[in-house]
Tab-separated table of C-alpha atoms in Angstrom:
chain	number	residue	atom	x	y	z
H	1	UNK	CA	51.697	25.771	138.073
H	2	UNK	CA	51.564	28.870	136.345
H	3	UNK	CA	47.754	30.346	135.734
H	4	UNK	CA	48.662	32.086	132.661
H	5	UNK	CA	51.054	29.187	131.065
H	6	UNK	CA	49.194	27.826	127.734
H	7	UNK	CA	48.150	24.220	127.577
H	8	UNK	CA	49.911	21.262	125.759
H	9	UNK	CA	47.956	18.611	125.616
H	10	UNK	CA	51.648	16.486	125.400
H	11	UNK	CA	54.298	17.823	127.290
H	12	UNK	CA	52.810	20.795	128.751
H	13	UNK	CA	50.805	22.013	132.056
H	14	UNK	CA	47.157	23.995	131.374
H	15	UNK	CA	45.678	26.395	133.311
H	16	UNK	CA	44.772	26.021	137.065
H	17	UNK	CA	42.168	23.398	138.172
H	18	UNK	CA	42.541	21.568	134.428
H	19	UNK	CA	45.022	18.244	134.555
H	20	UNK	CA	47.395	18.332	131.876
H	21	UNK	CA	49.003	14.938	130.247
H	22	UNK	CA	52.050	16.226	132.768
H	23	UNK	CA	49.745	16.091	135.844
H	24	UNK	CA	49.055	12.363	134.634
H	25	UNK	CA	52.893	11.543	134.190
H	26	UNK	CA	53.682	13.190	137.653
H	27	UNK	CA	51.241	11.513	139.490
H	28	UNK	CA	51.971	7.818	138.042
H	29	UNK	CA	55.457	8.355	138.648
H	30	UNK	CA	56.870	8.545	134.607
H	31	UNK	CA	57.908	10.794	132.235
H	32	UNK	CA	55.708	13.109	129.966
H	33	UNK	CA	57.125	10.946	126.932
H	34	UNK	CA	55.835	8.015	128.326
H	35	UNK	CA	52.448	8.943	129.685
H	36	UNK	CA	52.295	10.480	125.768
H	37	UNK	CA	53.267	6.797	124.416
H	38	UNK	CA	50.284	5.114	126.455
H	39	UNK	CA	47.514	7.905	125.220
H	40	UNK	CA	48.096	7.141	121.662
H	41	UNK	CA	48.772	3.251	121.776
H	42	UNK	CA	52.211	2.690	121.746
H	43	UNK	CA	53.453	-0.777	122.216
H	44	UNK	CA	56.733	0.756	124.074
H	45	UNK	CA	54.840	1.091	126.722
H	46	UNK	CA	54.158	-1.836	128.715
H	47	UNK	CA	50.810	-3.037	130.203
H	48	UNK	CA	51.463	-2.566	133.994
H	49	UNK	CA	52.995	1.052	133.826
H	50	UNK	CA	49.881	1.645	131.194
H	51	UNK	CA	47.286	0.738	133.561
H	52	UNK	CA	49.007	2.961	136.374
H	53	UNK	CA	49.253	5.716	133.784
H	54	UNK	CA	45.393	5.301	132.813
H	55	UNK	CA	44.734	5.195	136.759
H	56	UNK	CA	46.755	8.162	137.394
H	57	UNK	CA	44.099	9.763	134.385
H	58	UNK	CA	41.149	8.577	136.012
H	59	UNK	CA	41.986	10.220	139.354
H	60	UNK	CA	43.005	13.495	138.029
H	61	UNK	CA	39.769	13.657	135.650
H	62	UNK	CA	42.305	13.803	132.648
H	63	UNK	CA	40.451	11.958	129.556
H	64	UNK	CA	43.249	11.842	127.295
H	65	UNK	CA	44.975	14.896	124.961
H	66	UNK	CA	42.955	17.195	123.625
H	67	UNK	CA	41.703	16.392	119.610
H	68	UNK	CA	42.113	19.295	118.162
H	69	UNK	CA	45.816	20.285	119.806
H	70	UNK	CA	46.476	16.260	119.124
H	71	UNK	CA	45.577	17.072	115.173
H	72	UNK	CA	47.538	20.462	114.837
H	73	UNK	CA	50.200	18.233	116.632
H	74	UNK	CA	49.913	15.640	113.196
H	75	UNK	CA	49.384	18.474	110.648
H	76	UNK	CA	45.721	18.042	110.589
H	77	UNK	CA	42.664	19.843	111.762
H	78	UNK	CA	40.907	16.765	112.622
H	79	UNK	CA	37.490	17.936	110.510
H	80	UNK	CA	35.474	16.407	107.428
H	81	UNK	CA	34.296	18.648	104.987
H	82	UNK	CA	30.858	17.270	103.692
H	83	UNK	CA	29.555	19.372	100.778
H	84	UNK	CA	25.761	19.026	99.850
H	85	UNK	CA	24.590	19.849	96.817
H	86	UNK	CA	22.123	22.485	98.185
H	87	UNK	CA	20.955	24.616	100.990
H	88	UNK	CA	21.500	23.359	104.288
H	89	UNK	CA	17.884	23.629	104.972
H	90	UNK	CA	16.431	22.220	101.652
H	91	UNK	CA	19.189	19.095	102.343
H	92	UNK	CA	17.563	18.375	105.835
H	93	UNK	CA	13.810	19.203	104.393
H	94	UNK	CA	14.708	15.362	102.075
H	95	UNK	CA	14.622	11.849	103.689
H	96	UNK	CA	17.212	10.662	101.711
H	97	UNK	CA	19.479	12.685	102.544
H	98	UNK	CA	18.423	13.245	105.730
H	99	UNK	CA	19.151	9.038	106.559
H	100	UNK	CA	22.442	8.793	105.073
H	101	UNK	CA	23.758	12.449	106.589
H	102	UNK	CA	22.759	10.362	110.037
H	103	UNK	CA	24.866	7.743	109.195
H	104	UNK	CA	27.338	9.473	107.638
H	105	UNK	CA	27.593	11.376	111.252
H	106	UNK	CA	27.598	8.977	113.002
H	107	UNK	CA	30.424	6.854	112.136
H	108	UNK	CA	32.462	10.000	111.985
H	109	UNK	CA	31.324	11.055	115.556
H	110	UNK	CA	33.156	7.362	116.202
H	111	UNK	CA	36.267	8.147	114.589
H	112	UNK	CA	36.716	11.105	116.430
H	113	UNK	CA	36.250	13.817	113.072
H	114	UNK	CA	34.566	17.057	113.383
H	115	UNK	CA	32.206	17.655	110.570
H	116	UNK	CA	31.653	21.014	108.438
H	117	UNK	CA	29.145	21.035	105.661
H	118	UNK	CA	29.503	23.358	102.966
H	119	UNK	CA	26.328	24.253	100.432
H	120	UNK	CA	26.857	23.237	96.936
H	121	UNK	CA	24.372	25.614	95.864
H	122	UNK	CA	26.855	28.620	97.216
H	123	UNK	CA	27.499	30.618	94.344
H	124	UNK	CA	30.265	28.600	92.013
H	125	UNK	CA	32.351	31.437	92.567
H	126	UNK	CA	32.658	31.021	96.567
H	127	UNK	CA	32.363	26.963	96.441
H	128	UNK	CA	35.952	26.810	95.413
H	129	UNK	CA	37.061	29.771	97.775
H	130	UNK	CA	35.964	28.009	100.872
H	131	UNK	CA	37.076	24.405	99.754
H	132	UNK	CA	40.846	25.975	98.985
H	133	UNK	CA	40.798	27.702	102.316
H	134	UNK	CA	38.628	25.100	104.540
H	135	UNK	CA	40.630	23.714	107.577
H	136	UNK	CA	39.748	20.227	106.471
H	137	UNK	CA	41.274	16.720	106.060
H	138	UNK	CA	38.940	15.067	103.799
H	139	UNK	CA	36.128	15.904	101.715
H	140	UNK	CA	32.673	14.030	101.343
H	141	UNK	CA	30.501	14.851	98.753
H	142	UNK	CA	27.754	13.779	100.046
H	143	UNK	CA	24.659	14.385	97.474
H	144	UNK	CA	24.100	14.144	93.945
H	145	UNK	CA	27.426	13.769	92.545
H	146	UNK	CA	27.214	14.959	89.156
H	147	UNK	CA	26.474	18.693	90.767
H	148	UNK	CA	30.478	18.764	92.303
H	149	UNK	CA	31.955	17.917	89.023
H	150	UNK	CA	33.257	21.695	88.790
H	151	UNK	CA	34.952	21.290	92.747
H	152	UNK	CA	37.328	18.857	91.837
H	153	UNK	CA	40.025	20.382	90.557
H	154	UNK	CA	39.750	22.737	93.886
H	155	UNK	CA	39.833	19.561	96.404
H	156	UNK	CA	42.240	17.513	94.129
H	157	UNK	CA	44.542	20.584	94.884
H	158	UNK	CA	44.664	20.420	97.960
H	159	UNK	CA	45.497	16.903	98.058
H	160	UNK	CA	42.983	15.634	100.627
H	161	UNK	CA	41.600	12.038	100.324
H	162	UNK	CA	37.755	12.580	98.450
H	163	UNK	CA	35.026	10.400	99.201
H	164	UNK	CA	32.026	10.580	96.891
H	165	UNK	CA	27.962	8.828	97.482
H	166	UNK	CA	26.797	7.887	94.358
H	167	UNK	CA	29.077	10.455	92.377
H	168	UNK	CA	30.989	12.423	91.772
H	169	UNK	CA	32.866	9.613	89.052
H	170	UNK	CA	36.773	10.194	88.811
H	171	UNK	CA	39.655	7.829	89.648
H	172	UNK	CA	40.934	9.313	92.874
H	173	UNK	CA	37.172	9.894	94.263
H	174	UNK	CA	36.698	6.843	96.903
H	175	UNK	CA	32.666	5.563	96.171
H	176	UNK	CA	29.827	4.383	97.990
H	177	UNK	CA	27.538	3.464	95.805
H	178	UNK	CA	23.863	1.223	95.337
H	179	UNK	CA	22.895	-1.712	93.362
H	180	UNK	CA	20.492	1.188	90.958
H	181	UNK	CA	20.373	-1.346	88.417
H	182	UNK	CA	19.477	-4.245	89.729
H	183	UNK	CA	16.571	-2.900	91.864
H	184	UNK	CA	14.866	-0.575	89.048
H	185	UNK	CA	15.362	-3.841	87.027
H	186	UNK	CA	13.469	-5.727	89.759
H	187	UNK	CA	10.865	-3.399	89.763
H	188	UNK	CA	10.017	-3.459	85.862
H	189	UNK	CA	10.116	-7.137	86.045
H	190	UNK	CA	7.274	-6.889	88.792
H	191	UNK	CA	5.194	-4.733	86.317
H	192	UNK	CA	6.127	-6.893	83.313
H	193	UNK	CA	4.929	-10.275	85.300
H	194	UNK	CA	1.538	-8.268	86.438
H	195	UNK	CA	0.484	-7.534	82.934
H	196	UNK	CA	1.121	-4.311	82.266
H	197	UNK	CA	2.742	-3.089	78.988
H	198	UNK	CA	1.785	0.366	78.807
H	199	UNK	CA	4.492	1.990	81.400
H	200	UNK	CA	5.693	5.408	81.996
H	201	UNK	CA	8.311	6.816	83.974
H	202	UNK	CA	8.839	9.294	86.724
H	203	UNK	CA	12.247	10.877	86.626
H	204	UNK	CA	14.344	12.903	88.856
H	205	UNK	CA	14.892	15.304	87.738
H	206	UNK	CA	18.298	16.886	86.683
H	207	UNK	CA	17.990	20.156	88.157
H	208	UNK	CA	18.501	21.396	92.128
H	209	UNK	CA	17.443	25.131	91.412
H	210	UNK	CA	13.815	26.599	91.676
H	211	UNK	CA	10.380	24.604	90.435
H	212	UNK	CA	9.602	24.677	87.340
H	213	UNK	CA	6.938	22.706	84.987
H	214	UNK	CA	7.409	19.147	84.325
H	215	UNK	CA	9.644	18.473	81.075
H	216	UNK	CA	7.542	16.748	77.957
H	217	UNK	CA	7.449	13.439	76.983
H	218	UNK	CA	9.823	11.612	75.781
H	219	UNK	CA	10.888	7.758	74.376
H	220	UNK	CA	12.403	5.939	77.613
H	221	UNK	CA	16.074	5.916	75.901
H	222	UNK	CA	15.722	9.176	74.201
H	223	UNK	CA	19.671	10.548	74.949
H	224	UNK	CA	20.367	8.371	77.754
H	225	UNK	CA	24.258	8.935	77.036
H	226	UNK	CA	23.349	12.781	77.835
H	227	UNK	CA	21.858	12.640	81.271
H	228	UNK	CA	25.101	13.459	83.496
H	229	UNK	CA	23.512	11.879	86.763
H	230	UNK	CA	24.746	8.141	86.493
H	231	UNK	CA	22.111	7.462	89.187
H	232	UNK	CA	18.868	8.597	87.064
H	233	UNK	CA	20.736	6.953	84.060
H	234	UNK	CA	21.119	3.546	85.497
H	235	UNK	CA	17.669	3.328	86.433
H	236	UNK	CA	16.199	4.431	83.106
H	237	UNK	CA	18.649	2.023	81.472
H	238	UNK	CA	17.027	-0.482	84.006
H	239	UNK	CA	13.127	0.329	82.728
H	240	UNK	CA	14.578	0.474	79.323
H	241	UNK	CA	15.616	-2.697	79.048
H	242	UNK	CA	12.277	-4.333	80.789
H	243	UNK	CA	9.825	-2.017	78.543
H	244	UNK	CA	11.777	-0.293	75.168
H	245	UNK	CA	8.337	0.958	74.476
H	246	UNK	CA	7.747	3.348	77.805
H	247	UNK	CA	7.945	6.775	77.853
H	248	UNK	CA	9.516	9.220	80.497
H	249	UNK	CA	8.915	12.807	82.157
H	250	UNK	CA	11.202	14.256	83.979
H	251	UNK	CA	9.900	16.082	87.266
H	252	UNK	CA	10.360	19.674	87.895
H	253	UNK	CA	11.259	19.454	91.436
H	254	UNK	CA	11.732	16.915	94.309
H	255	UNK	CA	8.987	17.106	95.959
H	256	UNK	CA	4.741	15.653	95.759
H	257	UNK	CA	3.620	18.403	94.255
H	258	UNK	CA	6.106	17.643	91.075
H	259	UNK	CA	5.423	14.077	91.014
H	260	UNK	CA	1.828	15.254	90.976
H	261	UNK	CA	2.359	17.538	88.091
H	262	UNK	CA	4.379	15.392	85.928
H	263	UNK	CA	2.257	12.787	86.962
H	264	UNK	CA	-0.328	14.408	85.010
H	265	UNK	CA	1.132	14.782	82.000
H	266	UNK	CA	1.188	11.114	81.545
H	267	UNK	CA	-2.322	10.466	82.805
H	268	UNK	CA	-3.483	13.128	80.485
H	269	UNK	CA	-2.318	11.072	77.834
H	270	UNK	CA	-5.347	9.463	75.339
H	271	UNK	CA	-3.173	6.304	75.811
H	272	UNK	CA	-2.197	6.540	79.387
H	273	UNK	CA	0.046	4.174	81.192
H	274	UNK	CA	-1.530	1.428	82.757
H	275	UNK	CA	1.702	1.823	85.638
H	276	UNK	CA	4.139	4.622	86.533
H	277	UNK	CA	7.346	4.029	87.630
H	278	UNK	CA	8.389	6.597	89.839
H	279	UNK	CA	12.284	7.033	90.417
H	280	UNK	CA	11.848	7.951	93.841
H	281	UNK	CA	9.185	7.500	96.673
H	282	UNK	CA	8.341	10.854	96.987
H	283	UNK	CA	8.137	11.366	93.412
H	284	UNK	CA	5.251	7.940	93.718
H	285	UNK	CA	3.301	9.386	96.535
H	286	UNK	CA	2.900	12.649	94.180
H	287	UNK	CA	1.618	9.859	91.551
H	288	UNK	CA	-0.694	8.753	93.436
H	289	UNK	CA	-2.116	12.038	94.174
H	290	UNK	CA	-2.775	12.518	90.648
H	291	UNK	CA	-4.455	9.995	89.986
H	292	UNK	CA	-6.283	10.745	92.167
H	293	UNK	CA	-7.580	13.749	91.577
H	294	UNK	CA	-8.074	12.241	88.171
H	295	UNK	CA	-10.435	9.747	89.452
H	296	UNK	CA	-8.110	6.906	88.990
H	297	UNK	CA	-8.065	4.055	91.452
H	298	UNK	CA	-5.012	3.142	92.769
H	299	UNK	CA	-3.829	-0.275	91.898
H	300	UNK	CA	-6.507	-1.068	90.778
H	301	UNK	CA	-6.534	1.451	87.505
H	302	UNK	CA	-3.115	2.116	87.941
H	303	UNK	CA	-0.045	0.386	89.338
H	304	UNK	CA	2.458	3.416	90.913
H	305	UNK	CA	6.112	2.230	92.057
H	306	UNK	CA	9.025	4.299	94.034
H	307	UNK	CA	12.307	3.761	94.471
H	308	UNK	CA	13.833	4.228	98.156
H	309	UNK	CA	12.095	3.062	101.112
H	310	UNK	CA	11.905	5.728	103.036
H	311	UNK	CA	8.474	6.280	105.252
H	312	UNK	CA	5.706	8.201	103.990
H	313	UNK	CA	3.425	9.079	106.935
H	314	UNK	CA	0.306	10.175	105.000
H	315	UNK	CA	0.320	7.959	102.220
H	316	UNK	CA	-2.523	5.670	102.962
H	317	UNK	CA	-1.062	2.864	101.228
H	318	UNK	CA	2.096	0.446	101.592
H	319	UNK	CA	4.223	1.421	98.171
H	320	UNK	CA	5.833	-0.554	95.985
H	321	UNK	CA	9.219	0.267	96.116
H	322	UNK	CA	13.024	-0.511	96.168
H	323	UNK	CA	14.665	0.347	100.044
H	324	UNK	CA	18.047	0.938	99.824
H	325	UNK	CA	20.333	1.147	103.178
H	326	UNK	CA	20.555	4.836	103.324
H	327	UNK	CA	22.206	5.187	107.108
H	328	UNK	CA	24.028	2.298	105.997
H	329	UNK	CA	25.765	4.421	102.642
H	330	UNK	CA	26.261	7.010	104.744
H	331	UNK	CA	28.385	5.161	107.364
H	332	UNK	CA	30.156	3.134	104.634
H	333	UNK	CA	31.165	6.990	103.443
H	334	UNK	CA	32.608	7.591	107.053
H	335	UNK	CA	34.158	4.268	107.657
H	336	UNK	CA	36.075	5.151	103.831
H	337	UNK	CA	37.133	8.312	105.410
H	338	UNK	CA	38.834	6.481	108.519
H	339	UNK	CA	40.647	3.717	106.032
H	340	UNK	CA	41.889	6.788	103.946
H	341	UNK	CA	42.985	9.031	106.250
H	342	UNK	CA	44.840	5.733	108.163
H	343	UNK	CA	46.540	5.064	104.704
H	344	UNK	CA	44.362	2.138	103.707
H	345	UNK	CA	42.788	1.422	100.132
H	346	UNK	CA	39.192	1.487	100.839
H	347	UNK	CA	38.503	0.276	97.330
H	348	UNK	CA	34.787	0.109	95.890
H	349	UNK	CA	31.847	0.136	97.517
H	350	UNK	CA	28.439	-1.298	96.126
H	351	UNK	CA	25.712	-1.858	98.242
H	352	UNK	CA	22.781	-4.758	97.265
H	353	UNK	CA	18.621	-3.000	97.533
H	354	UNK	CA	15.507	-5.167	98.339
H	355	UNK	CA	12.431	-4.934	96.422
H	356	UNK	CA	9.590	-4.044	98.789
H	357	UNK	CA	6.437	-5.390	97.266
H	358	UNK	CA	3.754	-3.224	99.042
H	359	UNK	CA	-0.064	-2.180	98.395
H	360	UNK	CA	0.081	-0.080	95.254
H	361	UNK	CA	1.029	-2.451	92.252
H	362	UNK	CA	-1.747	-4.890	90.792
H	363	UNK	CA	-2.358	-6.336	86.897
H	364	UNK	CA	-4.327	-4.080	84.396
H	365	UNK	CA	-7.480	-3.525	85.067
């Protein structure tokens, strides 16, 4: 064997001291062909010359063709593109997406698929660029849908199968979605039966760029129709129909500290709520905060929901909240990629929630 002859991992030899597929054929006594047959499945192959093949593997150290030769081989690259809709440091910085990235992983780690994430919050000039020019065979969006809207056209281009969590919303985007509906509904309906009538809401907010002040007040369906994010949407639609009469603020950031602020603004309020409906956990813990620092007793002056269940370590108290399977969304997004990139119909995919009741909801004081 030649040192300098390149490596196949099919029908050729590799470089000294590294088994090649040919080693394996030469060794078990068949042809390249068939030794190739038995790596990837074949049922031309039959059982006893595929276990003397797979011994012949063993012995060498040989552990089957190399993946990325064996994609180039197909026409593919054998890599997932998964675009966030931010920094990659601010996207590992939030539980949420920090859970269903892990699951989203891992199922790909089990199909085999590199991954490559790409920054939404790139400049909209370069998000395209490196989408077009990406050595990719699918694309997950992977975070807050409505923010890959403008990408699209660049990855329907291409013509790579698109898998989208919780957006973005077209007909040739595969979806993993949650049951929003059904467990914001849930949670009013917990509120409603404790008493409380006086409710405001906690909203994402709409925005992934810097901090800024909370947003005012507004009517709970003021210009639903106009939020883009079907997510936020379906939950105040949720509240909405539970309490017609609650008000909203939307959050200037993602973190406490703007759940504290917006917080605030409702507490401030001559009338204040009597509950706050937060649409995330974070967004409750900052809630809580506030009323703290306002003097307000928590449930007992004030019933504070999230929306989530993800684990707060220094909240003091068990919340309220929705948990929704976030590893579990994220493998469901991975397992979509396998059935699409196999030529299967993955279809729809809607996940159920459970309400959590925890320590932080009570009736009116």
């Amino acid at each position: 064997m030649s040192n300098n002859a390149p490596a196949d991992p099919f029908t050729g030899r590799g470089r000294a001291g590294r088994p090649t597929i040919a080693d394996v054929a030469e060794r078990a006594g068949v042809s390249t062909s068939t030794a190739s047959l038995a790596f990837r499945g074949s049922d031309r192959v039959r059982d006893g010359t595929r276990e003397r093949i797979f011994a012949a593997a063993t012995a060498l150290g040989y552990d089957g063709p190399h993946p990325v030769a064996r994609s180039l081989r197909q026409g593919r690259s054998g890599i997932v593109g998964i675009v966030i809709a931010e920094r990659v440091g601010l996207a590992f910085q939030n539980p949420v997406a920090l859970a269903t990235m892990d699951g989203l992983s891992d199922r790909l780690d089990e199909l085999g698929y590199g991954q490559l994430l790409v920054p939404g919050r790139a400049p909209t000039r370069e998000r395209p660029e490196a989408l077009a020019s990406l050595p990719v065979d699918a694309v997950v969006f992977a975070t807050r849908g409505e923010q890959f809207d403008s990408l699209l056209a660049t990855v329907r281009a291409r013509g790579v199968p698109m898998i989208g969590i919780e957006g973005p919303f077209a007909d040739d985007v595969a979806l993993v979605e949650i049951d929003d509906h059904s467990g914001m509904t849930r949670v009013a309906k917990h509120v409603a039966d404790l008493g409380h009538s006086r409710v405001g809401v906690l909203m994402r907010t709409t925005d992934l760029g810097s901090a800024r002040p909370p947003g005012p007040i507004e009517e709970i369906g003021s210009g639903l129709d106009d939020i883009a994010n079907r997510t936020i949407r379906r939950r105040l639609a949720a509240v909405a129909q539970v309490f017609p009469q609650a008000v909203r603020v939307e959050a200037g950031g993602r973190d406490a500290a703007a759940g504290a602020q917006a917080a605030h603004v409702l507490l401030s309020r001559p009338d204040r709520p009597t509950a706050i409906l937060a649409q995330n956990d974070i967004l409750a813990a900052g809630a809580i905060s506030a009323a703290r620092d306002l003097g307000i007793r928590v449930p007992e002056e004030l019933t504070v929901t999230g929306f989530d269940g993800i684990d707060i370590p220094w909240l003091d108290l068990p919340l309220t909240t929705v948990r929704q399977p976030l590893r579990e969304r994220g493998r469901e997004a991975g397992r979509l990629v396998g059935d699409l990139l196999s030529g299967r119909d993955p279809g729809h995919v809607l996940l159920p929630v459970e309400f959590v009741p925890g320590g932080t909801s009570a009736p009116p004081s």
